[in-house]
XYZ file of C-alpha atoms in Angstrom:
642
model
C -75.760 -82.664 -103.747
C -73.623 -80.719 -101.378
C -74.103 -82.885 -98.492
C -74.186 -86.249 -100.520
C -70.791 -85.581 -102.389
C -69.466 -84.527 -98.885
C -70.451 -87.757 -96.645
C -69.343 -89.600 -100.033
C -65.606 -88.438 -99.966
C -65.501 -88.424 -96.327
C -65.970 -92.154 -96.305
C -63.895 -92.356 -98.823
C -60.398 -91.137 -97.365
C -61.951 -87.711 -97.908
C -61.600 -88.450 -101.792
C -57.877 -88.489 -101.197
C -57.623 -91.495 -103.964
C -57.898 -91.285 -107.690
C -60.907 -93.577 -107.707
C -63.289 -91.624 -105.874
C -62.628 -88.053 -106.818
C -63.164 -89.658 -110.530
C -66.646 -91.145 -109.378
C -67.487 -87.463 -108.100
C -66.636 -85.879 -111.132
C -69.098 -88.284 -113.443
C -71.492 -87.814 -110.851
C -70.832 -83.391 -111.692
C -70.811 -83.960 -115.269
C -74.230 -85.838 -114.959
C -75.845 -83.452 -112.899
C -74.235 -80.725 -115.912
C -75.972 -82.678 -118.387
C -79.434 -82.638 -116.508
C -79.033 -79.127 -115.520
C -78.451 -77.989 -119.180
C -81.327 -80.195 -120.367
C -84.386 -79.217 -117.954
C -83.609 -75.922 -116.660
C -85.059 -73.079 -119.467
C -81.950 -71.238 -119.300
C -79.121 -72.427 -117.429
C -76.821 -70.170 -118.317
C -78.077 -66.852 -117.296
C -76.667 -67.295 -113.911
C -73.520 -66.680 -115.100
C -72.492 -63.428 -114.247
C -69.030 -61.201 -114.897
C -68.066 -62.108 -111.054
C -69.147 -65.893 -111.498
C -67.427 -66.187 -115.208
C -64.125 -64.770 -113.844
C -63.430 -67.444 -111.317
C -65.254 -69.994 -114.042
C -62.370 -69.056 -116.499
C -59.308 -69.450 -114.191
C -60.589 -72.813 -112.565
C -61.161 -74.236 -116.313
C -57.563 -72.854 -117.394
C -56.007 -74.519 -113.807
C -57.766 -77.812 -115.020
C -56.535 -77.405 -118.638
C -52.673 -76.397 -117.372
C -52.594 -79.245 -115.012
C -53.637 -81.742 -117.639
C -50.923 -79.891 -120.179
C -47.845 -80.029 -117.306
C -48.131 -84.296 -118.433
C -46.216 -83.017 -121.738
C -43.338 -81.715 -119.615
C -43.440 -83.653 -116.500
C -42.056 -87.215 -117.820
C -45.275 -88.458 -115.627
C -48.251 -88.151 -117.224
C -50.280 -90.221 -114.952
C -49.733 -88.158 -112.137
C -50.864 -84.971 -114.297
C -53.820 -87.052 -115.632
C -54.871 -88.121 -111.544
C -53.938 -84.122 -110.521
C -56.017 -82.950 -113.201
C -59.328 -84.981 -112.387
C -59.211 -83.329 -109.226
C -59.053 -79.871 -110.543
C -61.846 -81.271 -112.851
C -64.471 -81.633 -109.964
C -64.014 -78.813 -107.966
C -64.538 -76.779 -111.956
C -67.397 -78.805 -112.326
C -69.222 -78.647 -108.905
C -68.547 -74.639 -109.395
C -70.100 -74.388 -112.608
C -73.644 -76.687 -111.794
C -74.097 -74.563 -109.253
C -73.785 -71.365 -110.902
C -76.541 -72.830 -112.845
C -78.750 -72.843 -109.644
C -78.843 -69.046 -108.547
C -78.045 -67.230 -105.575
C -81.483 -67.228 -104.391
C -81.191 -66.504 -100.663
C -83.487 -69.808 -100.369
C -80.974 -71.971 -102.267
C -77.731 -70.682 -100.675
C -79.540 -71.338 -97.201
C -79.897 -75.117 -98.281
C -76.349 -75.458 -99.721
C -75.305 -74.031 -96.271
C -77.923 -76.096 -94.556
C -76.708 -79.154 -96.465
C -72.782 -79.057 -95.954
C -73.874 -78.553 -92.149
C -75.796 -82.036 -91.855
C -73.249 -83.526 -94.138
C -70.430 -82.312 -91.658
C -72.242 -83.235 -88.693
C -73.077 -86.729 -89.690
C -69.221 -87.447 -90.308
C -68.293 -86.055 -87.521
C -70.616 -88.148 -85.233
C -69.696 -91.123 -86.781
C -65.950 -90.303 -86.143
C -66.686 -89.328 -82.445
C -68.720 -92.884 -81.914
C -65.752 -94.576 -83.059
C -63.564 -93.151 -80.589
C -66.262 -93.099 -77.566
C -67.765 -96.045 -78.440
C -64.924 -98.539 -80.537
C -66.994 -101.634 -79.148
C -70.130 -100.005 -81.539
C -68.354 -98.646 -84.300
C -65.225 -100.746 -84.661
C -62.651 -99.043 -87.030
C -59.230 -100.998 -88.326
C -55.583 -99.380 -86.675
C -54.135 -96.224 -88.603
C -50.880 -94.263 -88.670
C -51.084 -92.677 -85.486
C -54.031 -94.245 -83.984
C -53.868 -91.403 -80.641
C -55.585 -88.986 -83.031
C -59.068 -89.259 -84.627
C -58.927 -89.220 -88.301
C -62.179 -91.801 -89.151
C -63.421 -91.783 -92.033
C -61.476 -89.399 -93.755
C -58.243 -91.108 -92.424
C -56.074 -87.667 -91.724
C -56.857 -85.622 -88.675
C -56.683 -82.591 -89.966
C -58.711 -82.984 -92.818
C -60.946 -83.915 -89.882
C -60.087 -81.196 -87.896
C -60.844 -78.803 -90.614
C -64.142 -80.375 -91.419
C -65.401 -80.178 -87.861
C -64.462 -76.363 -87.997
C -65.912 -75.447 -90.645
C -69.079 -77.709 -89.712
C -69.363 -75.281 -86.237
C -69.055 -72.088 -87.947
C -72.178 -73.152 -90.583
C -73.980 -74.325 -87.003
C -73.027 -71.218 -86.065
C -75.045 -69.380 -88.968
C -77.847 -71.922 -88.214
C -78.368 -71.000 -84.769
C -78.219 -67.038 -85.603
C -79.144 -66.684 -88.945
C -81.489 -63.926 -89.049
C -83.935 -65.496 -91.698
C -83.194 -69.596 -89.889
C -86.357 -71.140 -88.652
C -86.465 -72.313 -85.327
C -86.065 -76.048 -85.855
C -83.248 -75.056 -87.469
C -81.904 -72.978 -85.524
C -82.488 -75.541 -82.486
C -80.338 -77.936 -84.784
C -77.164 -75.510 -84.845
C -76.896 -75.477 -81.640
C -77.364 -79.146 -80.690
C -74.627 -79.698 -83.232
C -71.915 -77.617 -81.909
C -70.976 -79.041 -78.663
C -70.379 -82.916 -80.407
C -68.346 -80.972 -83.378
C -66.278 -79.168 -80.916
C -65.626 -82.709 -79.159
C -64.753 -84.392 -82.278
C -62.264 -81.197 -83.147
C -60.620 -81.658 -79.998
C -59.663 -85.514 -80.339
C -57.901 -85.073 -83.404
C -55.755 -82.640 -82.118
C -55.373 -80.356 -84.819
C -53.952 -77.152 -83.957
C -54.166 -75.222 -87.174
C -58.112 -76.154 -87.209
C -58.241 -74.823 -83.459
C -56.895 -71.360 -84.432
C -58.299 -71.137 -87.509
C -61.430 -71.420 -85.991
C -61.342 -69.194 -83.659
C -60.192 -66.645 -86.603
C -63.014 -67.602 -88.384
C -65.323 -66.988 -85.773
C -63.687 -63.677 -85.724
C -64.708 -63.183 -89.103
C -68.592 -64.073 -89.102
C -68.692 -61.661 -86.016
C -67.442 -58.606 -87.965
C -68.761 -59.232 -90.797
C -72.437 -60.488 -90.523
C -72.633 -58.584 -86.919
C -75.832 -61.164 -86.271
C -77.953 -60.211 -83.145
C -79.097 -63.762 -82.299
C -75.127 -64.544 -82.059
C -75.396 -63.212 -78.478
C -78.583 -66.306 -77.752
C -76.318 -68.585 -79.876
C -73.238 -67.894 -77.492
C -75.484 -68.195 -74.246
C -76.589 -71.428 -75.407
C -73.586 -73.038 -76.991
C -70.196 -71.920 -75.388
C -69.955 -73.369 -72.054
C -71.851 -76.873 -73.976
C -69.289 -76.860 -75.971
C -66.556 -75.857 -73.578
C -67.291 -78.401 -71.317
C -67.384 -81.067 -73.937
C -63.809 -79.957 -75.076
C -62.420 -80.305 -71.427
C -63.609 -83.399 -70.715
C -62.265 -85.264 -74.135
C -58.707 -83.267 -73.657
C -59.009 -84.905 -70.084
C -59.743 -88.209 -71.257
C -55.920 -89.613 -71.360
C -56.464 -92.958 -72.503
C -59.201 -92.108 -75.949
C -55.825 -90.211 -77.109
C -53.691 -93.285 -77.192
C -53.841 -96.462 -78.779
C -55.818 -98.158 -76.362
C -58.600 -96.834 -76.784
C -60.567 -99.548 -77.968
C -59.982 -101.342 -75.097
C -61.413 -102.186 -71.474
C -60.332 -98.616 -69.990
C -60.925 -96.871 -73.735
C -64.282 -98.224 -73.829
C -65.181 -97.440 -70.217
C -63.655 -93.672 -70.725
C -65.227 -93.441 -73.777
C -68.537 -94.512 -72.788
C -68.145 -91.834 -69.815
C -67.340 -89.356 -72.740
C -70.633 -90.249 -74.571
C -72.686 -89.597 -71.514
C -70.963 -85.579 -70.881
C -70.975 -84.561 -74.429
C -74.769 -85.789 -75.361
C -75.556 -83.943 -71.476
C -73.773 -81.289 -73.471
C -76.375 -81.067 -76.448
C -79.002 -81.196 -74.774
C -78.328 -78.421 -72.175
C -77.420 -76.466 -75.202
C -80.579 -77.213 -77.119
C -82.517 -76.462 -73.740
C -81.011 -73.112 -73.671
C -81.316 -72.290 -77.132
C -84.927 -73.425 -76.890
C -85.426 -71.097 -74.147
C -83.698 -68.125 -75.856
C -85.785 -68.419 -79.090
C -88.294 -65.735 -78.031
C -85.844 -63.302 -77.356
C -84.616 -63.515 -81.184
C -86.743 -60.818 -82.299
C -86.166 -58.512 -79.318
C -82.718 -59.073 -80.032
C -83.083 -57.672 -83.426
C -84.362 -54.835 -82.278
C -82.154 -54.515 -79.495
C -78.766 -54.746 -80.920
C -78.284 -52.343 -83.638
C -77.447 -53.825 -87.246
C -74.248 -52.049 -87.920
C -71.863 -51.253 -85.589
C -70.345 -47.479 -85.695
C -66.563 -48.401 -87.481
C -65.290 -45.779 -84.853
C -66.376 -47.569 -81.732
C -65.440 -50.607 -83.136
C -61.946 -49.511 -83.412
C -61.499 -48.367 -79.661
C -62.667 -50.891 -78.469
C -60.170 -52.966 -80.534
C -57.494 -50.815 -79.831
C -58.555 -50.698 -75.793
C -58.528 -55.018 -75.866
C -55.275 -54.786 -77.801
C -53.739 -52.871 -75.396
C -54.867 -54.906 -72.451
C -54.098 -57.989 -74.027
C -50.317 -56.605 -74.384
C -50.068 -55.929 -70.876
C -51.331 -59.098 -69.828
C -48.541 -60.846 -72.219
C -45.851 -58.988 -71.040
C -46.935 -59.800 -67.306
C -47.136 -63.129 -67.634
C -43.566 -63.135 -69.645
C -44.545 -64.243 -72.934
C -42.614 -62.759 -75.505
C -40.061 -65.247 -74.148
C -42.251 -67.884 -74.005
C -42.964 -66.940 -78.167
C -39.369 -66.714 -78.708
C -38.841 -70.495 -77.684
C -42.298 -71.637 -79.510
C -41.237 -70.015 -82.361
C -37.415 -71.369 -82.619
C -39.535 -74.427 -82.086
C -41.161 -73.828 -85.077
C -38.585 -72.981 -87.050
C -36.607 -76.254 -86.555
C -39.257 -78.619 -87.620
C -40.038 -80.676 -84.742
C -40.899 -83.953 -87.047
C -43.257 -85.977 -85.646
C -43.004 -89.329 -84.768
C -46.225 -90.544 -82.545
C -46.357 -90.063 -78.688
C -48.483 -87.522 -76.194
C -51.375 -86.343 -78.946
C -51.999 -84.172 -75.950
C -48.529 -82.127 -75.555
C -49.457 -81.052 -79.485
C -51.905 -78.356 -78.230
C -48.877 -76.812 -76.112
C -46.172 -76.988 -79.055
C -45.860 -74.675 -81.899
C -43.600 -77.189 -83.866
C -44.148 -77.253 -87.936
C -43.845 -81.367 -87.980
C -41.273 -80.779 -91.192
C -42.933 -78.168 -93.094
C -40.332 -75.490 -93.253
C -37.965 -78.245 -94.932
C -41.179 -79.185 -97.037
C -41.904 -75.439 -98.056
C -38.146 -74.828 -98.937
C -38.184 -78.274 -101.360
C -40.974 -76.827 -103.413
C -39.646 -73.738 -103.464
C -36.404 -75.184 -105.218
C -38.576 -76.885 -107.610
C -39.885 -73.567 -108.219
C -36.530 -71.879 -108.634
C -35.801 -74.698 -110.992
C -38.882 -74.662 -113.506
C -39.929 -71.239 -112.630
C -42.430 -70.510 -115.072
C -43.708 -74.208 -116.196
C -43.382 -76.529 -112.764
C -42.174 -79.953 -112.405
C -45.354 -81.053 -113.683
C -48.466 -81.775 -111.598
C -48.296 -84.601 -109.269
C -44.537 -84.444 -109.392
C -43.862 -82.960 -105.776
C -43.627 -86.369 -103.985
C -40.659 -87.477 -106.332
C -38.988 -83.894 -105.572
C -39.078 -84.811 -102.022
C -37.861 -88.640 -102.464
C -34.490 -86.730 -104.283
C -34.331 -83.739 -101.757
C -35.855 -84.721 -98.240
C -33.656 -83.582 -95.612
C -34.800 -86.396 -92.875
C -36.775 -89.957 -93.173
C -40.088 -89.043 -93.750
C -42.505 -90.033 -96.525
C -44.264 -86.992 -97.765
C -46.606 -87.226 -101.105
C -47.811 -83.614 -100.783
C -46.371 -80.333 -99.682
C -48.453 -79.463 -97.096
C -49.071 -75.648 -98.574
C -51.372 -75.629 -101.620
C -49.883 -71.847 -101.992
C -46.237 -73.052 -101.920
C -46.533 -76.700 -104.368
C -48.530 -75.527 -106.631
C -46.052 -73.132 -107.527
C -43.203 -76.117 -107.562
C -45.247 -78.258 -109.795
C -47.236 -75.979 -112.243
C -44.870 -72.794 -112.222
C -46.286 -69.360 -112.132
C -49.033 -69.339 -114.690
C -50.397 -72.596 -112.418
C -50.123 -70.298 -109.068
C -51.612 -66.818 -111.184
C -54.486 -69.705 -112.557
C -55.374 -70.780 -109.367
C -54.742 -67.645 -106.816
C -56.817 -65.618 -109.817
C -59.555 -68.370 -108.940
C -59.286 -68.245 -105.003
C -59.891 -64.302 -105.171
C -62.132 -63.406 -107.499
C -64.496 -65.758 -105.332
C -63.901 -64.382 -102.390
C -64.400 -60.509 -104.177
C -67.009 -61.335 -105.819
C -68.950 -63.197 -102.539
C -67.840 -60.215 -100.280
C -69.421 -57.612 -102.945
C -72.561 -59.291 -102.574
C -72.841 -59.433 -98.263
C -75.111 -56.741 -97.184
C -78.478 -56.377 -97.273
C -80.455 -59.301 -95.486
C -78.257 -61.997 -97.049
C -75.603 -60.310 -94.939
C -75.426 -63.010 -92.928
C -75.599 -66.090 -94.873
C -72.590 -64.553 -97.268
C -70.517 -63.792 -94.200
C -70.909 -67.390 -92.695
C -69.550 -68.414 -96.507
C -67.043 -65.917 -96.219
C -65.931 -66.784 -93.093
C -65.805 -70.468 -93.600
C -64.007 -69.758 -96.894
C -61.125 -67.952 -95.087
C -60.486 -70.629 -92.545
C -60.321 -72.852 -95.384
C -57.833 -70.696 -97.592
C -55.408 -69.941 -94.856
C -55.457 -73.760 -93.571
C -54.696 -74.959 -97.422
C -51.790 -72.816 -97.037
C -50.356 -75.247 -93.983
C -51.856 -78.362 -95.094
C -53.347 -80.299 -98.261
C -56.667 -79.609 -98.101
C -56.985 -79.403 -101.970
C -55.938 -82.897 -102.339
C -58.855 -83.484 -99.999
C -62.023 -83.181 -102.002
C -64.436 -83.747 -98.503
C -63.131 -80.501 -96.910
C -62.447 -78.673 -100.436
C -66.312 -79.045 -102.566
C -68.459 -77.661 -100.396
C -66.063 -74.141 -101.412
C -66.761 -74.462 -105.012
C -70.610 -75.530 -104.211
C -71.789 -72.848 -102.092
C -69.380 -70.180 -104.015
C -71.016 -71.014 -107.632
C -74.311 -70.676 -105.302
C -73.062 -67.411 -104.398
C -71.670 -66.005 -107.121
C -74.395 -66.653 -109.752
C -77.241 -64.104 -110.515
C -80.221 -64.933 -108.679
C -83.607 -66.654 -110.456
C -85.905 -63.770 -109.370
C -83.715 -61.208 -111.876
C -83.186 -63.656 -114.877
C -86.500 -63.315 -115.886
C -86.303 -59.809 -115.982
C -82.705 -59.619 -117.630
C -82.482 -62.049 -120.094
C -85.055 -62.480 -122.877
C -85.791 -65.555 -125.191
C -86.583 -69.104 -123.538
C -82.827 -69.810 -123.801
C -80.353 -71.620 -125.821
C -81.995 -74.571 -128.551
C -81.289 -78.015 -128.242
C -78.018 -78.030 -130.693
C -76.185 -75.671 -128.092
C -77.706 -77.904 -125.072
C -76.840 -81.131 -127.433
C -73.328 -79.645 -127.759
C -72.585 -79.015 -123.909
C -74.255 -82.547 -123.230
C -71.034 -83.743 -125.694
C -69.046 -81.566 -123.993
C -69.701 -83.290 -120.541
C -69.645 -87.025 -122.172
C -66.056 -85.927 -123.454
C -65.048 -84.709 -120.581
C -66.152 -87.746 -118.143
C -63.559 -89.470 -120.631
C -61.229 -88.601 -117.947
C -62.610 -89.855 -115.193
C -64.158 -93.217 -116.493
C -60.526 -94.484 -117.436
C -59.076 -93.307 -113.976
C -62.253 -95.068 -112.375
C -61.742 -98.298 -114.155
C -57.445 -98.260 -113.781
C -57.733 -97.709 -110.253
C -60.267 -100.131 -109.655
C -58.361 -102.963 -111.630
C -55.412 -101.621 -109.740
C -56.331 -102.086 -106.609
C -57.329 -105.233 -107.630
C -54.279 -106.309 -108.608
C -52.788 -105.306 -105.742
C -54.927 -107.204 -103.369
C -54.036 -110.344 -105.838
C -50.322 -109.530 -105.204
C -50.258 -109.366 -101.296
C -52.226 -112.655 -100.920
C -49.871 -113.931 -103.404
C -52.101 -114.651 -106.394
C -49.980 -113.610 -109.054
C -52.055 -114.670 -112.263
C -55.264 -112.558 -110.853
C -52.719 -109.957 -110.149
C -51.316 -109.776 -113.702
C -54.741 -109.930 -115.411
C -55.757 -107.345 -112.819
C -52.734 -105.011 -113.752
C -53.296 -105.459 -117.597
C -57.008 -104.833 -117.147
C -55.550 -101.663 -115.739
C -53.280 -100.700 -118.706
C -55.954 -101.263 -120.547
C -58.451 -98.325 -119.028
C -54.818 -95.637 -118.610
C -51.955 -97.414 -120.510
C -49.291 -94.911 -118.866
C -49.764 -95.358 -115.280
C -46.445 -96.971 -113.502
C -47.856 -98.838 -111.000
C -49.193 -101.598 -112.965
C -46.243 -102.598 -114.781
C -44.847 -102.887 -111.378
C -47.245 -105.214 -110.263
C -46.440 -107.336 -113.789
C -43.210 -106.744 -113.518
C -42.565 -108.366 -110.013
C -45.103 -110.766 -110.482
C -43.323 -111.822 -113.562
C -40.588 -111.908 -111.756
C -42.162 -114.270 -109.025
C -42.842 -116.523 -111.686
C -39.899 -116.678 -113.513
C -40.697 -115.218 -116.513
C -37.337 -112.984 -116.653
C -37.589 -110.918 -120.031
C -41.424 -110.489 -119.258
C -40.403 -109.196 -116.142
C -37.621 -107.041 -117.382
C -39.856 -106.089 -119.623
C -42.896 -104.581 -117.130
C -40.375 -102.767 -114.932
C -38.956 -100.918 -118.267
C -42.679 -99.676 -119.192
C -42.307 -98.720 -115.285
C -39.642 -96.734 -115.470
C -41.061 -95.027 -119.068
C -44.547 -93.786 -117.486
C -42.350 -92.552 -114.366
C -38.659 -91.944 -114.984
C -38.109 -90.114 -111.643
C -39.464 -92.795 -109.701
C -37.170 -94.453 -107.756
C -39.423 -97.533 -107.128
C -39.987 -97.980 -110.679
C -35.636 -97.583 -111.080
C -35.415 -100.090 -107.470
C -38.108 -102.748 -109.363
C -35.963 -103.072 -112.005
C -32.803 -103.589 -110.732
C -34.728 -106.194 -109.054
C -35.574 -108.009 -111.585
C -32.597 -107.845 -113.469
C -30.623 -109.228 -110.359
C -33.115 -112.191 -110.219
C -32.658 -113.132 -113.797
C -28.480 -112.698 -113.145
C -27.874 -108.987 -115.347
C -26.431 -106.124 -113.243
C -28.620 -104.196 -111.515
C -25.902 -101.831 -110.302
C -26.948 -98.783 -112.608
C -30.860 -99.093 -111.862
C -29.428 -98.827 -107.831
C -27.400 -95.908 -108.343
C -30.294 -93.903 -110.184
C -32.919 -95.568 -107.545
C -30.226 -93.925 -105.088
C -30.047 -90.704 -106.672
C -33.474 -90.787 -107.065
C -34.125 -91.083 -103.308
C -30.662 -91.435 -101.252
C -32.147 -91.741 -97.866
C -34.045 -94.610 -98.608
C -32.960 -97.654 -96.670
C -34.315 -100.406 -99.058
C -31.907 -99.126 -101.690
C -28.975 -98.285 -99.378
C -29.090 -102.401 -98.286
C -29.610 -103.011 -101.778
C -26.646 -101.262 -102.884
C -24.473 -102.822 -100.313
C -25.560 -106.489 -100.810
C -24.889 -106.363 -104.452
C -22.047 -104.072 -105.421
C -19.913 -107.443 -105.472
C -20.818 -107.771 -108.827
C -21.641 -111.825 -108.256
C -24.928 -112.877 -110.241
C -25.080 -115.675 -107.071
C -25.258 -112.153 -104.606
C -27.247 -110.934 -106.625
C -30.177 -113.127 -106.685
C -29.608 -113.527 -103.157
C -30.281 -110.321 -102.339
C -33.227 -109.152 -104.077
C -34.886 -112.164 -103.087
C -34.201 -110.106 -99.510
C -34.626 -106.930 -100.468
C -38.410 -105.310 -99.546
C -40.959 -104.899 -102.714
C -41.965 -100.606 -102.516
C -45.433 -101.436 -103.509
């Protein structure tokens, strides 16, 4: 299930859209049902450390779905909220299935295929566009296929190494497996290179850090051997290939230098399968060889001894200026708009985020205890944004969540991050050392990279955390037995969480079906087919009557057709659903200018609402005359925000 929901989101814009996360979550709640009705007794899995994060996950879920009675917005709660859904879900079917050493393996096992497979598909399109042709995307220089953001991509081909990793050294791995690890790592270090994703290149190596320290694996040293100059190599050569990080390269030179890159990084999995093949009977003398725990003591000097070098070697080559500069870099945002993807690996510019970080945190000053409401943070930034730069998300799940659930939201969901990570660290030692450290480790990468980026809006590089945790966390088969007596609850308490599940797929049935009929309607609407569009848009209201969007589709379509009240009318339900919207405030000044009323006060609180936005600025300008001719004119003109 791990690998299945992972390749799903992935091709799904990592599950970035309300229609597939709410296809993943009836797919949890019908595992939950099947789990509850064949397994004797599901429940005794649940332990203390496995309840604790259980608890705060359902009472995130529960808040976000609440901040809709205080936001103004209660689709965008209702949307948030499904998300928080799955990842509660996911966490609490696999509780259900033990921590058997055996099981965990196979969750790990499974997220590492999973991540592989994406990732190979995103590298063919890239080395091979004339095989696997892929449609333009905002900046095309960096691979983001199929997820369609390179650093969710990024991420994902991380944490994908680091579970190779654990399946080339693994002390309990079988060989295949352990052959497979290390075949894997040299095309996942390829693919993490082409998207250019800094924060997933340090956080890597961090990770890495981690494992070593913490699951202090022998067969790491045969891993190593095999893997890092593979891998190495295969890095070089796709920084090196100039034109595959542009936007040409799906053509004659991209496919020629791409073809070229095939060639090195599949020479690159096979000399690192060779080696590792080779290696394999030195495993065991490597377990004897290399003690199991290091001495803490020697450990430490031989920290402190590389610390010191690597001081000396900084202050030789005159880097604490060199910081100083990167850092004032930082500091100043450096927004991006396209060029070099290369020159990215060399600056230490946040792309915005500090100006991001410091809008949610006003939010948060605002609403301290409550939030904006979920889903809200993309309005916030429409009213505050410093610069011209569309943001939905504030790139720091530590930092919005905070602006648009308030501190019980942020104590909900920090409670949740760790008491997993507690309760998985209490339970590495012994010989499932290593398999907790590798979830450990990948864990941390992910928590400190959700703090730069929006990984928890990204369900493909998010549920694998929640699968292999509930894994982790719950109390393993081989004790229930012994623990807990009886053949487990009756069929009226499995009847009653079986209702439990049906009401709570509610949810995501009527966000299914709205989006669906949504996007519908807004293919209808582009190719200029407004009664499909309408019907589409109604068929939406009808699943989730208080989503925005589809009144805006009415309204302008309405409005197309010139059907004025009706029109007036479906931009007014808009601006209802979503009062802080400025589209929804900017579609009905539209349509009050085509049927000849002022639109002058829906401008000025479309312009309050987002004051950098040029479609309103020109708007305000063309029909402050106060002539019905002028207006009508110009929102005819003007650009539809759908």
């Amino acid at each position: 299930m791990i690998a299945a929901l992972t390749v799903y989101l992935s091709f799904n814009a990592g599950g970035f859209f309300p229609g597939a996360t709410a296809y993943a979550v009836l797919a949890a709640c019908a595992v939950l049902v099947l789990a509850v009705a064949s397994i004797k007794r599901p429940f005794a899995g649940y332990t203390p450390a496995f309840v604790l994060p259980l608890a705060l996950l359902a009472g995130f879920a529960l808040w976000t779905f609440a901040s809709a009675l205080w936001s103004g917005a209660p689709g965008r709660a209702l949307v948030e909220s499904d998300r928080a859904l799955l990842y509660l879900l996911v966490f609490a079917v696999f509780g259900m299935l033990g921590s058997a050493g055996s099981r965990l393996e196979w969750g790990l096992r499974g997220f590492a295929v999973a991540a592989t497979a994406v990732c190979a598909v995103a590298l063919t399109t890239r080395v091979a566009a004339d095989v696997w042709p892929i449609a333009a995307n905002l900046h095309p220089e960096r691979l983001s296929f199929p997820l369609t953001y390179w650093n969710a991509l990024g991420l994902l081909a991380a944490l994908g190494i680091l579970a190779c990793v654990q399946l080339s050294s693994g002390a309990r791995e079988p060989r295949l497996w352990r052959l497979a690890g290390a075949a894997a790592i040299p095309m996942l270090a390829a693919t993490l290179l082409l998207t250019f994703s800094r924060g997933s290149l340090a956080v890597l190596a961090l990770g890495l850090a981690i494992y070593l320290l913490l699951a202090r694996p022998p067969r790491l040293l045969s891993t190593l051997v095999a893997t890092a100059v593979p891998a190495a190599v295969a890095m070089i050569a796709s920084y090196q290939a100039s034109i595959l990080s542009s936007p040409r390269f799906a053509g004659a030179e991209g496919l020629a230098e791409g073809h070229d890159l095939a060639v090195i990084v599949l020479v690159c999995v096979a000399v690192a399968v060779l080696l590792r093949a080779l290696l394999l009977r030195l495993d065991d003398s490597l377990d004897d060889w290399i003690p199991p725990i290091f001495d803490p003591r020697k450990v430490a000097a031989v920290l402190a001894v590389a610390a010191a070098a690597v001081v000396v070697l900084l202050v030789a080559l005159q880097m604490p200026s060199r910081v100083g500069s990167q850092y004032e870099s930082f500091v100043q945002g450096d927004v991006e708009t396209g060029g070099e993807a290369r020159s990215r690996l060399t600056s230490a510019g946040s792309n915005g985020r500090i100006e991001q970080f410091e809008v949610a945190a006003d939010a948060f000053a605002e609403a301290p205890l409550l939030g904006t409401g979920a889903g809200t943070y993309e309005l916030r930034w429409s009213q505050d944004r410093p610069y011209r730069f569309n943001v939905l998300d504030a790139h720091s799940l530590y930092i919005e969540v905070p602006g648009e659930l308030g501190a019980i939201g942020f104590l909900l969901i920090g409670g949740a991050v760790v008491a997993i990570f507690v309760g998985l660290t209490r339970r590495a030692r012994g010989e499932e050392r290593h398999l907790y450290a590798a979830v450990i480790a990948m864990g941390a990468i992910w928590a400190i990279h959700a703090g730069i980026d929006w990984d928890w809006e990204m369900p493909a590089v998010t549920v694998w955390l929640f699968a292999l945790a509930g894994l982790g966390l719950s109390r393993p088969p081989r004790q229930r037995s012994d623990d807990d007596a009886g053949s487990g609850p009756g069929w009226a308490a499995r009847l009653g969480v079986a209702v439990c599940a049906c009401v709570l797929a509610v949810v995501p049935v009527t966000i299914a079906i709205s989006q669906s009929r949504l996007d519908a309607a807004l293919g209808a609407f582009d190719s200029g087919d407004c009664a499909a569009a309408i019907s589409s848009a109604r068929g939406s209201l009808d699943a989730l009557e208080f989503r925005a969007e589809p009144y805006e589709v009415i309204g302008y379509c309405e409005a197309r057709l010139g059907q004025d009240q009706l029109s007036e009318a479906a931009m007014e339900g808009a601006v209802e659903h979503d009062p802080d919207s400025w589209r929804a405030h900017y579609g009905l000044a539209l349509v009050r200018a085509l049927a000849g009323h002022d639109p002058m006060p829906e401008l000025y609180q479309a312009q309050r609402l987002n004051p950098l936005e040029r479609k309103v600025q020109r708007a305000v300008r063309a029909m402050r005359s106060g002539d019905p001719l002028q207006w009508r004119l110009a929102a005819q003109a003007a650009g539809l925000p759908l």
